Short mmCIF file of C-alpha atoms in Angstrom, two decimals:
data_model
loop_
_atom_site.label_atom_id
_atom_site.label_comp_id
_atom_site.label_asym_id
_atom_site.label_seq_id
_atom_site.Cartn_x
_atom_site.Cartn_y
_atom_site.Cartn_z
CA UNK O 1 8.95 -5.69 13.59
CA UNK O 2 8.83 -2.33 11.73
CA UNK O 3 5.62 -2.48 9.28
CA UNK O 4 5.60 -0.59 5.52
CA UNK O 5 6.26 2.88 5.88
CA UNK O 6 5.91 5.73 3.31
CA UNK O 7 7.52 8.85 3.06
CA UNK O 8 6.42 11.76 2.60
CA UNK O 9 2.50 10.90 4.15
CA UNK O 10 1.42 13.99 2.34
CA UNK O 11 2.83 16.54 -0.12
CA UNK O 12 1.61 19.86 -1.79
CA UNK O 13 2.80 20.96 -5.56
CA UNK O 14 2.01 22.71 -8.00
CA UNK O 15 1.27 21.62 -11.18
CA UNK O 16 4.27 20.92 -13.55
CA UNK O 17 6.82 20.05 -10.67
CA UNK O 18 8.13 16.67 -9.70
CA UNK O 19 7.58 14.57 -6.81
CA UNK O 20 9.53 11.54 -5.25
CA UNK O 21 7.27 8.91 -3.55
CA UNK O 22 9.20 6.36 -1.06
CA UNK O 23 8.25 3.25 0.44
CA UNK O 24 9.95 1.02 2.74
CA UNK O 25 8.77 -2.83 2.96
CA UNK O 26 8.59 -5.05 5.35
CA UNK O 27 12.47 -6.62 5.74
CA UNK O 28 12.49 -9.77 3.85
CA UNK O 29 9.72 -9.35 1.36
CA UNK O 30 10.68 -9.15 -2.09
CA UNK O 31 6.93 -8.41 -3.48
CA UNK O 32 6.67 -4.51 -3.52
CA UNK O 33 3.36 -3.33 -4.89
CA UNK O 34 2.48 -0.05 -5.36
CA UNK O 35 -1.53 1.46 -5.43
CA UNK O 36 -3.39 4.42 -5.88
CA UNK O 37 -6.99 5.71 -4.62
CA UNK O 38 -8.51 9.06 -6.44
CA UNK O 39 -11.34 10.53 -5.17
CA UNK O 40 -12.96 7.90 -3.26
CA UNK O 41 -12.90 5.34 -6.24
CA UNK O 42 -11.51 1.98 -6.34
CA UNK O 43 -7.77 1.47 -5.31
CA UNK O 44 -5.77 0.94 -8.43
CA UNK O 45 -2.79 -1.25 -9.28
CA UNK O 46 -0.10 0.60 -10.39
CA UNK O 47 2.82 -2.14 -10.32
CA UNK O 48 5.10 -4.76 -8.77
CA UNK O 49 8.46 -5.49 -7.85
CA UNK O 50 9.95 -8.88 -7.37
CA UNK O 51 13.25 -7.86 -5.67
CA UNK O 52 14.56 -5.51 -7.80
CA UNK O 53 12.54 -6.61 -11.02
CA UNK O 54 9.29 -4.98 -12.25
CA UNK O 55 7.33 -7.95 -12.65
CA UNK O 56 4.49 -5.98 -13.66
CA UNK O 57 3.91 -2.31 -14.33
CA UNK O 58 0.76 -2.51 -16.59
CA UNK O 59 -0.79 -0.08 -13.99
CA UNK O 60 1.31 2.39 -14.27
CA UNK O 61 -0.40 5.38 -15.96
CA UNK O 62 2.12 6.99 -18.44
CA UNK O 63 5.56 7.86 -18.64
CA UNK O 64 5.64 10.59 -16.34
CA UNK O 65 5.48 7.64 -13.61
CA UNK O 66 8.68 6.22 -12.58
CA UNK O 67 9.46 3.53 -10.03
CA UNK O 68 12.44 2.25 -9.00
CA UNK O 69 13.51 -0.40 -6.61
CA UNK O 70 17.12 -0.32 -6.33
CA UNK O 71 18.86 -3.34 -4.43
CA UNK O 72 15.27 -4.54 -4.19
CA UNK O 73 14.93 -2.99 -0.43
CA UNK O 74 12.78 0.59 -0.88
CA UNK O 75 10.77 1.60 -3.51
CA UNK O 76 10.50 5.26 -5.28
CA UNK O 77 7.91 6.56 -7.24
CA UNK O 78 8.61 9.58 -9.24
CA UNK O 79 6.16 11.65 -10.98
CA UNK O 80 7.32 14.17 -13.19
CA UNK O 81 6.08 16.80 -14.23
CA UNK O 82 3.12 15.99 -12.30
CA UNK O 83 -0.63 16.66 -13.46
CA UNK O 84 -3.71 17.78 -11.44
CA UNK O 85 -4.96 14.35 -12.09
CA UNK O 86 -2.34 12.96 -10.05
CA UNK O 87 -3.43 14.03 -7.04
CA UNK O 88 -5.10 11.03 -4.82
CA UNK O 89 -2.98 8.69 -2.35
CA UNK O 90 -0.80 6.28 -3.09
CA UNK O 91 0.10 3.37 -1.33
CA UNK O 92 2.74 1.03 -0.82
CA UNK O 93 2.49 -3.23 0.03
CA UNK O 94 4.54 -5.84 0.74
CA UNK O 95 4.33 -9.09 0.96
CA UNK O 96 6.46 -12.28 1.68
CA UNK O 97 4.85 -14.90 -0.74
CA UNK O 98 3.53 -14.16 -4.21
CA UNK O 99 0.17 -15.48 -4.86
CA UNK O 100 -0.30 -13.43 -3.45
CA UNK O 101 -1.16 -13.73 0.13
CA UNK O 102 -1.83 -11.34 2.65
CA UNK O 103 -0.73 -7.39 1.36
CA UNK O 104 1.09 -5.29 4.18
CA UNK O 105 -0.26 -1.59 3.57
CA UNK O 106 1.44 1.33 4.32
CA UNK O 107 -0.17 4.19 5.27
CA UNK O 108 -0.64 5.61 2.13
CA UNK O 109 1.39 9.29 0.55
CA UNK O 110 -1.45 11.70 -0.01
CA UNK O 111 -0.36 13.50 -3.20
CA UNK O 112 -2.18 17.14 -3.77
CA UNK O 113 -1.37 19.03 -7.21
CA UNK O 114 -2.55 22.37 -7.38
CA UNK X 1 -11.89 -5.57 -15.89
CA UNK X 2 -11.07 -8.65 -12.85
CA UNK X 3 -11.88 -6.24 -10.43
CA UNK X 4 -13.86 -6.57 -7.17
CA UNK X 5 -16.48 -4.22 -6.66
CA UNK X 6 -18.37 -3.61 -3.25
CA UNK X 7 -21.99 -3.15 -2.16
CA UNK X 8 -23.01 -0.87 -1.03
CA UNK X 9 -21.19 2.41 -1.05
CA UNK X 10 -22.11 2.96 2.12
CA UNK X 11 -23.81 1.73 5.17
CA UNK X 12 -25.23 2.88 8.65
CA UNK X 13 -26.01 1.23 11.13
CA UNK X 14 -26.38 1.01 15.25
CA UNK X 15 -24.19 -0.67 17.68
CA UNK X 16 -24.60 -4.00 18.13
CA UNK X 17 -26.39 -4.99 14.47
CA UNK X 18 -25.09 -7.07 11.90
CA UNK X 19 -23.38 -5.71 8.95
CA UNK X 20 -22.89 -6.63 5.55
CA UNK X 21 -21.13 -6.24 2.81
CA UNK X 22 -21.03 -7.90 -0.75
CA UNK X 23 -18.37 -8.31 -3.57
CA UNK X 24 -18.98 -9.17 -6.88
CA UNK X 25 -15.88 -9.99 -9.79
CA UNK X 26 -16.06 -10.71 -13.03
CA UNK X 27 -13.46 -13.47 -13.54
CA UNK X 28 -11.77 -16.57 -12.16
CA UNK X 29 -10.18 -15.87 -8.96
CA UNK X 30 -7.63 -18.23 -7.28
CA UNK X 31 -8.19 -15.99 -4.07
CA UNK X 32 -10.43 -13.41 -2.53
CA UNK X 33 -9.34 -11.35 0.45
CA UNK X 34 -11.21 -8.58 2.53
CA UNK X 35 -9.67 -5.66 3.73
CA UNK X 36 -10.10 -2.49 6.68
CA UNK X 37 -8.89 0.87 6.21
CA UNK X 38 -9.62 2.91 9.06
CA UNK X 39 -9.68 7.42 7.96
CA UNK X 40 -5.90 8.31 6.91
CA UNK X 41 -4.68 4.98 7.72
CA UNK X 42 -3.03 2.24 5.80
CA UNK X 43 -5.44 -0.81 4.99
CA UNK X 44 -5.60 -4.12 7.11
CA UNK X 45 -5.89 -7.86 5.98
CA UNK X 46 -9.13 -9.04 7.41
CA UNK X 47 -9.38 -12.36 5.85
CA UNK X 48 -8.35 -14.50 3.26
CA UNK X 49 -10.62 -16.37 1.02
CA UNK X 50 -9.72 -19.61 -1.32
CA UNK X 51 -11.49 -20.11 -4.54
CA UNK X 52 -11.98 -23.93 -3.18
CA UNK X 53 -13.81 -22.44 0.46
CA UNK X 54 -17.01 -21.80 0.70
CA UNK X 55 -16.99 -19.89 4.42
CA UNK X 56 -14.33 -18.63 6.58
CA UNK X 57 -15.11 -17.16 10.02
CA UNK X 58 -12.64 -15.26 11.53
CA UNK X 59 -13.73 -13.89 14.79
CA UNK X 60 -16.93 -11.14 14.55
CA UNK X 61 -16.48 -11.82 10.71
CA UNK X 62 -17.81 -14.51 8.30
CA UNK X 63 -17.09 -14.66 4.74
CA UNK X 64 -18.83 -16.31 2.15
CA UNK X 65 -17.81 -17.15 -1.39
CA UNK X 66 -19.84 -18.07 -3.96
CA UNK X 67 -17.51 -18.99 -7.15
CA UNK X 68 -20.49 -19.69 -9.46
CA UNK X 69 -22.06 -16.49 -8.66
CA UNK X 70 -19.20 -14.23 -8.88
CA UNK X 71 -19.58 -13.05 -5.40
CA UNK X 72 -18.41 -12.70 -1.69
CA UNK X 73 -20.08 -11.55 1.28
CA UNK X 74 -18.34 -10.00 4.35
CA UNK X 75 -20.38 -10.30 7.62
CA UNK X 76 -19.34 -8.23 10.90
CA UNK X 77 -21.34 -9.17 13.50
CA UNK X 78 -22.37 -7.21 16.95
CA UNK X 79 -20.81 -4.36 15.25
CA UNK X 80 -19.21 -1.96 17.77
CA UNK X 81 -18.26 1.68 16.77
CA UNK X 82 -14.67 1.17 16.16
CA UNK X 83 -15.36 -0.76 13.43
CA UNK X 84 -16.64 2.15 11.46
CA UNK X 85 -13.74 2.01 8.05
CA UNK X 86 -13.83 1.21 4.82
CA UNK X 87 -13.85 -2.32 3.30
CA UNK X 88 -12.38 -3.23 0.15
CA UNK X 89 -12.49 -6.51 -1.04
CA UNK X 90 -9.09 -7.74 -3.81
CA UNK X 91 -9.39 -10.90 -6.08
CA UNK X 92 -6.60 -12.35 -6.89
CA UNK X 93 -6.64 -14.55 -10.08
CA UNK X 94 -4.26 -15.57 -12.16
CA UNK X 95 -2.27 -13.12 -11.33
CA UNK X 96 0.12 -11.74 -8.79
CA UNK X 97 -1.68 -9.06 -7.85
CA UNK X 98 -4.60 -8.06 -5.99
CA UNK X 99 -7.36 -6.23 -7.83
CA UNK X 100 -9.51 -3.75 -5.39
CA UNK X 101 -12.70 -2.19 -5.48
CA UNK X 102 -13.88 1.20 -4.70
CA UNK X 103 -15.24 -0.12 -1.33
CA UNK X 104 -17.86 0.40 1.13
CA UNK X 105 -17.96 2.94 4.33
CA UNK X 106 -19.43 1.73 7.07
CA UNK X 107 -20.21 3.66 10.00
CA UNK X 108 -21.56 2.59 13.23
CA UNK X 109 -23.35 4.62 15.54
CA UNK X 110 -23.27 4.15 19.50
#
């Protein structure tokens, strides 16, 4: 069974440009959570799909984030423009159950703004 | 803030000797789960805590929870070099999300 993979596992831009995060779950689970680690510090919640409804997106930093979860298979995560602060990897879970259970982790889209 | 947070930052220590690590949160929990993230990788569910459980063992690992203390405690014993990673601990509590912490690096020398 395929685990959660992310695409791309690291990208370089510059300042002001946009950049399109995906994740693929695990077939079958409708929680989709998205998290991001900056410089070493703790690994944030950014939000949560249930299918193809955020159930929670109080993570999400400002309105230059955008996720999407179309069909409620893969996820996207847009930034745009995208800020030096934005830099730090960001990681996709899945799970079967909410809860929730056990997270399935991806491993992780290192974003680096310059 | 629910979140977990790990002590200590970091710790060293020789093949073979016991390691750990402790959590601390600052709310109700209705779970508390441990997790391994190895450099560049994704992380791993170690274990999986209920607020109701006082111990879980789990192979080389023992957990403790202590609800009216606010804390966990991951044990790894006869540590072996490849479990050198991070650890993050996640409460879960009241809501359905995990909240991490900013983890501890453990490295163990042969």
């Amino acid at each position: 069974e395929a685990g959660v993979t992310q695409f791309p596992s690291h990208s370089v831009i510059e300042k002001g440009q946009t950049v399109t995060l995906r994740c693929d779950p695990i077939s079958g689970h409708d929680n989709l959570y998205w998290y991001r680690r900056v410089m070493g510090k703790e690994i944030k919640f950014l939000l949560h799909f249930v299918k193809e409804s955020k159930q929670d997106e109080s993570g999400m930093p400002n309105n230059r984030f955008l996720a999407e979860r179309t069909g409620g298979t893969y996820s996207t995560l847009k930034v745009q423009p995208a800020e030096l602060e934005d830099s730090g990897v960001y990681f996709c879970a899945s799970s079967q159950v909410q809860g929730p259970g056990e997270l399935f982790f991806g491993e992780g889209s290192r974003l680096t703004v310059l | 803030s629910q979140q977990g947070e790990e002590d200590p930052q970091a710790l060293s220590i020789q093949e073979g000797e016991n390691a750990t690590m402790n959590c601390s949160y600052k709310t109700s929990i209705n779970n508390l789960q441990w997790y391994r993230q190895n450099s560049g990788r994704g992380l791993v569910h170690l274990i999986l805590i209920r607020s109701n459980e006082r111990e879980k063992h789990s192979g080389r690992l023992r957990v403790t929870l202590d609800t009216s203390k606010k804390s966990s405690s991951l044990l790894i014993t006869a540590s072996r070099a490849a479990d050198t990673a991070s650890y993050f601990c996640a409460v879960s509590g009241g809501y359905n999300k995990l909240i991490f912490g900013a983890g501890t690096r453990l490295a163990v020398h042969p």
